[in-house]
XYZ file of N, CA and C in Angstrom:
426
model
N 37.048 6.809 -13.441
C 37.676 5.401 -13.088
C 38.612 4.875 -14.862
N 38.369 5.747 -15.658
C 38.848 4.735 -17.070
C 40.104 6.096 -17.117
N 39.349 7.474 -16.618
C 40.784 8.146 -16.646
C 42.651 7.411 -16.242
N 42.316 7.421 -14.686
C 43.173 6.731 -13.965
C 43.838 5.244 -14.428
N 42.828 4.489 -15.443
C 42.781 2.944 -15.926
C 44.033 3.217 -17.219
N 43.215 4.196 -17.766
C 44.071 4.794 -18.919
C 45.321 5.580 -18.792
N 45.458 5.818 -17.643
C 47.306 6.726 -16.922
C 47.695 5.740 -16.987
N 47.028 4.721 -15.965
C 48.202 3.121 -15.602
C 48.761 2.287 -16.376
N 48.020 2.448 -18.493
C 48.679 2.134 -18.938
C 49.031 3.009 -20.254
N 48.810 3.648 -20.307
C 49.809 4.710 -21.614
C 50.085 5.749 -20.813
N 51.426 5.964 -20.335
C 51.759 6.951 -19.718
C 51.989 8.256 -20.526
N 52.087 8.015 -21.513
C 51.585 10.229 -21.769
C 49.879 10.227 -21.841
N 49.623 10.164 -22.278
C 48.165 10.009 -21.803
C 47.456 11.609 -21.974
N 46.837 12.374 -22.445
C 46.199 14.009 -22.373
C 44.802 13.732 -22.155
N 44.631 13.948 -21.532
C 42.600 14.263 -20.982
C 42.545 15.331 -21.786
N 40.993 15.594 -22.339
C 40.185 16.730 -22.904
C 38.822 16.659 -21.384
N 38.775 17.310 -21.866
C 37.039 17.652 -20.977
C 36.683 16.450 -20.752
N 35.740 16.845 -20.193
C 34.705 15.561 -20.948
C 33.545 15.500 -21.647
N 32.852 15.075 -21.964
C 32.051 15.398 -23.395
C 30.833 15.668 -22.888
N 29.936 16.494 -23.077
C 28.753 16.839 -23.120
C 27.646 15.883 -23.260
N 26.636 16.156 -22.137
C 25.290 15.110 -22.952
C 24.950 14.863 -24.728
N 25.365 16.699 -25.217
C 24.970 16.574 -26.687
C 26.060 16.389 -26.929
N 26.840 16.582 -26.959
C 27.873 15.800 -28.316
C 28.037 14.345 -27.592
N 27.848 12.980 -26.663
C 27.539 12.047 -26.954
C 25.958 11.279 -28.050
N 25.130 12.619 -27.736
C 23.828 12.913 -28.369
C 23.974 12.632 -30.288
N 24.969 13.693 -30.687
C 25.414 13.764 -31.825
C 25.654 13.010 -33.024
N 26.309 12.058 -32.021
C 27.015 10.206 -32.538
C 25.765 9.633 -32.526
N 24.692 9.254 -32.106
C 23.728 8.686 -32.186
C 22.913 9.342 -33.567
N 22.537 10.390 -33.168
C 22.298 11.130 -34.302
C 22.616 11.277 -35.270
N 23.894 11.712 -35.262
C 24.695 11.697 -36.623
C 25.264 10.939 -37.874
N 25.412 9.259 -36.627
C 25.836 8.547 -36.764
C 24.817 6.888 -37.034
N 23.699 7.585 -36.620
C 22.306 6.511 -36.552
C 22.494 5.320 -35.638
N 23.166 5.547 -34.516
C 23.735 4.309 -33.453
C 23.897 4.775 -32.141
N 23.611 3.816 -31.457
C 23.834 3.597 -29.909
C 25.774 3.396 -29.278
N 25.336 4.272 -28.898
C 27.167 4.296 -28.459
C 27.384 2.666 -27.566
N 28.824 2.043 -27.368
C 27.999 1.091 -25.991
C 28.403 1.920 -25.200
N 27.515 0.970 -24.069
C 28.250 1.528 -22.662
C 29.343 1.957 -22.299
N 29.925 1.573 -21.934
C 31.192 1.495 -21.599
C 32.160 2.821 -22.332
N 32.126 2.165 -23.653
C 32.595 4.047 -24.146
C 32.157 5.076 -24.084
N 31.154 5.056 -23.868
C 29.306 6.320 -23.458
C 30.634 6.959 -21.894
N 30.679 5.364 -21.067
C 31.947 6.342 -19.579
C 32.733 7.147 -19.572
N 33.054 6.360 -20.766
C 34.693 7.259 -21.049
C 34.600 8.429 -21.808
N 33.498 9.332 -22.459
C 33.742 9.726 -22.614
C 33.118 10.747 -22.169
N 32.412 10.825 -20.529
C 32.036 11.264 -19.652
C 33.529 11.580 -18.237
N 33.895 10.954 -18.818
C 35.091 11.325 -18.734
C 35.995 12.609 -19.088
N 36.158 12.138 -20.571
C 36.772 13.119 -21.271
C 36.642 12.768 -22.507
N 36.592 13.606 -23.345
C 36.557 13.618 -24.957
C 37.783 12.978 -25.724
N 38.040 12.471 -25.769
C 38.523 11.234 -26.729
C 40.519 10.989 -26.044
N 40.918 10.697 -25.742
C 42.746 10.731 -25.652
C 43.775 11.166 -26.499
N 44.356 11.675 -26.292
C 46.083 12.506 -26.839
C 46.720 12.135 -26.840
N 47.947 11.368 -27.467
C 49.482 10.982 -27.788
C 49.508 12.509 -27.615
N 51.094 11.933 -27.399
C 52.118 13.451 -28.037
C 52.295 12.824 -29.042
N 51.941 12.185 -30.654
C 51.527 12.091 -31.897
C 50.448 11.599 -32.019
N 49.619 11.635 -31.776
C 48.706 10.665 -32.098
C 47.032 10.674 -31.268
N 46.028 10.209 -31.742
C 45.044 9.975 -30.481
C 44.628 8.466 -31.166
N 44.830 8.490 -29.176
C 44.369 7.349 -28.403
C 43.586 6.313 -28.293
N 42.289 7.958 -28.638
C 41.230 7.360 -28.236
C 40.243 8.807 -29.077
N 39.967 8.447 -30.399
C 39.964 9.381 -31.024
C 38.369 10.551 -29.944
N 37.898 11.750 -30.497
C 36.904 12.247 -29.322
C 35.642 12.118 -30.613
N 34.508 12.701 -29.949
C 33.468 12.227 -30.236
C 32.936 13.155 -31.894
N 33.836 14.372 -31.957
C 33.723 14.997 -33.542
C 34.571 14.240 -34.343
N 35.521 13.538 -33.892
C 36.670 12.840 -34.602
C 35.731 11.586 -34.803
N 35.350 10.825 -34.114
C 34.839 9.939 -34.016
C 32.960 10.046 -35.500
N 32.203 11.066 -35.701
C 31.736 10.826 -36.661
C 32.293 11.068 -37.367
N 32.887 12.526 -37.883
C 33.823 12.604 -39.416
C 34.511 10.741 -40.196
N 35.240 10.714 -38.232
C 35.707 9.004 -39.120
C 35.221 7.745 -40.352
N 34.559 8.066 -38.954
C 32.498 6.937 -39.786
C 31.856 6.987 -40.737
N 31.817 8.664 -40.442
C 30.903 9.489 -42.220
C 32.008 9.052 -42.818
N 33.100 9.059 -43.070
C 33.776 8.764 -44.119
C 34.515 7.738 -44.561
N 35.033 6.723 -43.625
C 34.765 5.536 -43.866
C 33.027 4.487 -44.956
N 32.216 5.600 -44.134
C 31.028 4.739 -43.897
C 31.136 4.726 -46.309
N 31.075 5.911 -46.117
C 30.820 6.940 -47.128
C 30.742 6.392 -48.123
N 32.365 5.457 -48.491
C 32.945 5.289 -49.521
C 32.539 4.912 -50.350
N 31.940 4.453 -51.863
C 30.436 4.190 -51.975
C 31.507 2.317 -52.065
N 32.494 1.907 -52.663
C 33.474 0.534 -52.917
C 34.635 0.563 -52.740
N 34.753 -0.434 -52.185
C 36.584 -0.700 -51.339
C 36.517 -1.963 -53.331
N 37.281 -1.697 -53.548
C 38.068 -1.973 -54.926
C 37.301 -3.681 -54.580
N 37.953 -4.389 -53.702
C 37.053 -5.591 -53.771
C 36.865 -6.141 -52.565
N 35.946 -5.072 -51.659
C 35.774 -5.981 -50.898
C 34.794 -5.132 -50.086
N 33.273 -5.184 -49.397
C 32.659 -4.284 -48.934
C 33.184 -2.970 -48.054
N 32.167 -2.364 -47.765
C 32.607 -0.982 -47.173
C 32.764 -1.877 -45.297
N 33.516 -1.700 -44.414
C 33.097 -1.617 -43.093
C 31.674 -1.011 -42.623
N 30.479 -1.006 -43.194
C 29.736 0.299 -42.296
C 29.327 -0.586 -41.572
N 28.996 -2.164 -40.912
C 28.657 -2.522 -39.873
C 29.889 -2.611 -39.274
N 31.138 -1.149 -38.906
C 32.146 -1.203 -37.582
C 31.186 0.237 -37.027
N 31.219 0.784 -35.931
C 31.549 1.605 -35.481
C 32.776 1.607 -34.411
N 33.859 3.355 -35.279
C 34.681 3.052 -35.040
C 35.343 4.340 -34.960
N 36.514 4.106 -33.065
C 37.031 5.020 -31.943
C 37.921 5.155 -32.100
N 38.875 4.361 -32.548
C 40.666 4.753 -32.666
C 41.111 4.447 -34.030
N 41.878 4.482 -34.970
C 42.848 3.999 -36.479
C 43.587 3.150 -34.618
N 45.223 2.517 -36.433
C 45.282 1.966 -35.678
C 47.174 2.838 -36.072
N 47.334 4.230 -36.713
C 48.257 4.330 -37.250
C 49.070 4.810 -39.051
N 48.563 2.998 -39.260
C 48.525 2.278 -40.483
C 46.947 2.582 -41.531
N 45.915 2.389 -40.917
C 44.289 2.877 -42.003
C 43.894 1.334 -41.569
N 43.937 0.888 -40.530
C 43.780 0.130 -40.040
C 43.387 0.386 -39.229
N 41.880 0.183 -38.612
C 40.483 0.629 -37.316
C 40.485 -0.831 -36.927
N 39.245 0.495 -35.639
C 39.301 -0.675 -34.871
C 37.782 0.506 -33.562
N 36.689 -1.353 -33.796
C 35.758 -0.943 -33.357
C 34.191 -1.496 -32.791
N 33.472 -1.491 -32.925
C 32.704 -2.390 -32.632
C 31.463 -2.604 -33.569
N 31.157 -4.441 -33.367
C 29.781 -4.579 -34.368
C 28.532 -3.769 -34.293
N 27.646 -3.671 -34.958
C 26.619 -3.019 -35.359
C 26.612 -3.339 -36.148
N 24.664 -3.901 -35.898
C 23.163 -4.246 -36.822
C 22.039 -3.344 -36.239
N 21.409 -2.214 -37.349
C 20.348 -1.885 -37.676
C 20.848 -0.579 -36.143
N 21.988 -0.375 -36.141
C 22.150 1.114 -34.905
C 22.424 0.481 -34.043
N 23.092 -0.556 -33.429
C 22.916 -1.281 -32.198
C 24.502 -2.540 -31.605
N 24.549 -1.651 -30.291
C 26.533 -2.137 -30.949
C 25.823 -4.233 -30.174
N 26.517 -5.052 -30.720
C 26.052 -6.341 -30.956
C 26.707 -7.153 -29.446
N 27.470 -7.059 -29.176
C 28.967 -7.207 -27.838
C 29.857 -6.091 -27.708
N 31.023 -6.477 -26.647
C 31.248 -5.270 -26.362
C 32.897 -5.295 -27.050
N 33.113 -7.115 -28.005
C 33.660 -6.906 -28.807
C 34.494 -5.744 -29.330
N 35.441 -6.079 -29.557
C 35.962 -4.531 -30.577
C 37.045 -5.542 -32.262
N 36.689 -4.596 -32.818
C 37.158 -5.805 -33.953
C 38.454 -4.594 -34.408
N 39.309 -5.213 -35.558
C 40.205 -5.123 -36.038
C 39.896 -5.287 -37.529
N 39.674 -3.557 -38.268
C 39.255 -3.428 -39.686
C 40.533 -3.617 -40.516
N 41.082 -4.417 -41.413
C 42.071 -3.931 -42.331
C 41.655 -3.298 -43.403
N 42.424 -2.252 -43.860
C 41.921 -1.327 -44.290
C 41.938 -1.832 -46.114
N 43.416 -2.351 -45.557
C 43.855 -3.564 -47.669
C 42.819 -4.568 -48.017
N 42.415 -6.312 -46.711
C 41.546 -6.448 -47.384
C 40.344 -6.708 -47.064
N 39.631 -4.949 -46.430
C 38.285 -4.997 -45.302
C 38.719 -6.727 -44.598
N 39.131 -6.869 -44.035
C 38.440 -8.216 -43.275
C 38.271 -7.833 -42.332
N 37.678 -7.835 -40.748
C 38.120 -8.001 -39.826
C 37.668 -9.322 -38.637
N 38.387 -8.703 -37.997
C 38.995 -9.832 -36.596
C 38.708 -8.964 -35.105
N 38.131 -10.148 -34.881
C 37.747 -9.773 -32.960
C 39.065 -9.990 -32.971
N 39.712 -8.192 -31.374
C 40.799 -8.437 -31.080
C 41.201 -8.735 -29.992
N 40.196 -7.944 -29.376
C 39.791 -7.945 -27.785
C 37.824 -8.290 -27.371
N 38.028 -8.358 -26.247
C 36.503 -9.125 -25.683
C 36.289 -7.701 -25.495
N 37.434 -6.583 -25.151
C 36.517 -5.318 -23.663
C 36.782 -4.668 -24.360
N 36.493 -2.906 -24.191
C 37.658 -2.362 -24.255
C 38.338 -1.785 -23.823
N 38.633 -1.665 -21.873
C 39.204 -2.810 -21.174
C 40.940 -3.456 -21.564
N 39.951 -4.843 -22.523
C 40.770 -5.403 -23.289
C 41.591 -4.483 -23.718
N 41.234 -3.950 -24.808
C 41.412 -4.078 -26.154
C 42.312 -2.656 -25.721
N 42.503 -1.320 -24.891
C 43.615 -0.404 -23.967
C 44.372 -1.227 -23.279
N 44.442 -1.724 -22.786
C 46.345 -2.356 -22.339
C 45.869 -3.414 -23.555
N 45.588 -3.766 -24.139
C 46.744 -5.346 -25.334
C 47.353 -4.196 -26.233
N 46.858 -3.094 -26.625
C 46.882 -2.059 -27.690
C 47.781 -1.515 -27.523
N 47.815 -1.692 -25.966
C 48.537 -0.271 -26.174
C 50.063 -0.392 -24.922
N 49.778 -1.505 -24.859
C 51.025 -1.700 -23.889
C 51.841 -3.382 -25.222
N 51.277 -3.467 -26.312
C 52.255 -4.311 -27.073
C 51.709 -5.728 -27.298
N 50.565 -6.197 -26.435
C 50.067 -8.112 -26.334
C 49.315 -7.973 -27.859
N 48.509 -6.928 -28.387
C 47.624 -6.772 -29.344
C 48.464 -7.004 -30.333
N 48.557 -6.941 -31.996
C 49.005 -6.732 -32.642
C 47.944 -6.876 -34.382
N 48.327 -6.198 -35.148
C 47.361 -6.606 -36.417
C 47.716 -6.543 -37.302
């Protein structure tokens, strides 16, 4: 389902082998956070989606690395660090996209954009499908 959906929107999609159960569990363990159902389903089909120049959806390993890196920063200059979001891809300019989390649980299906320059967060899509379609077809911008 996800590979077909992604291929219909992103013409240069390059799929990886499906994520193993161990790789999916490692996200929960390393980030102390449950993965949302749809992202788990996507990872069970492909452990990330690459294009010619960058990742469209991070692999499970990259997801862990990137979240730990961003969450580990003590303080951003003028705003709170974004440790209330579970990121799964970047915008290519320093901004990140993810799900709202509270106490290790994803709160809803909304996808949030986090602005790395001012720390602002806003809902940009109501689901993973809407995010993929809007972001990669140009209907969503930040």
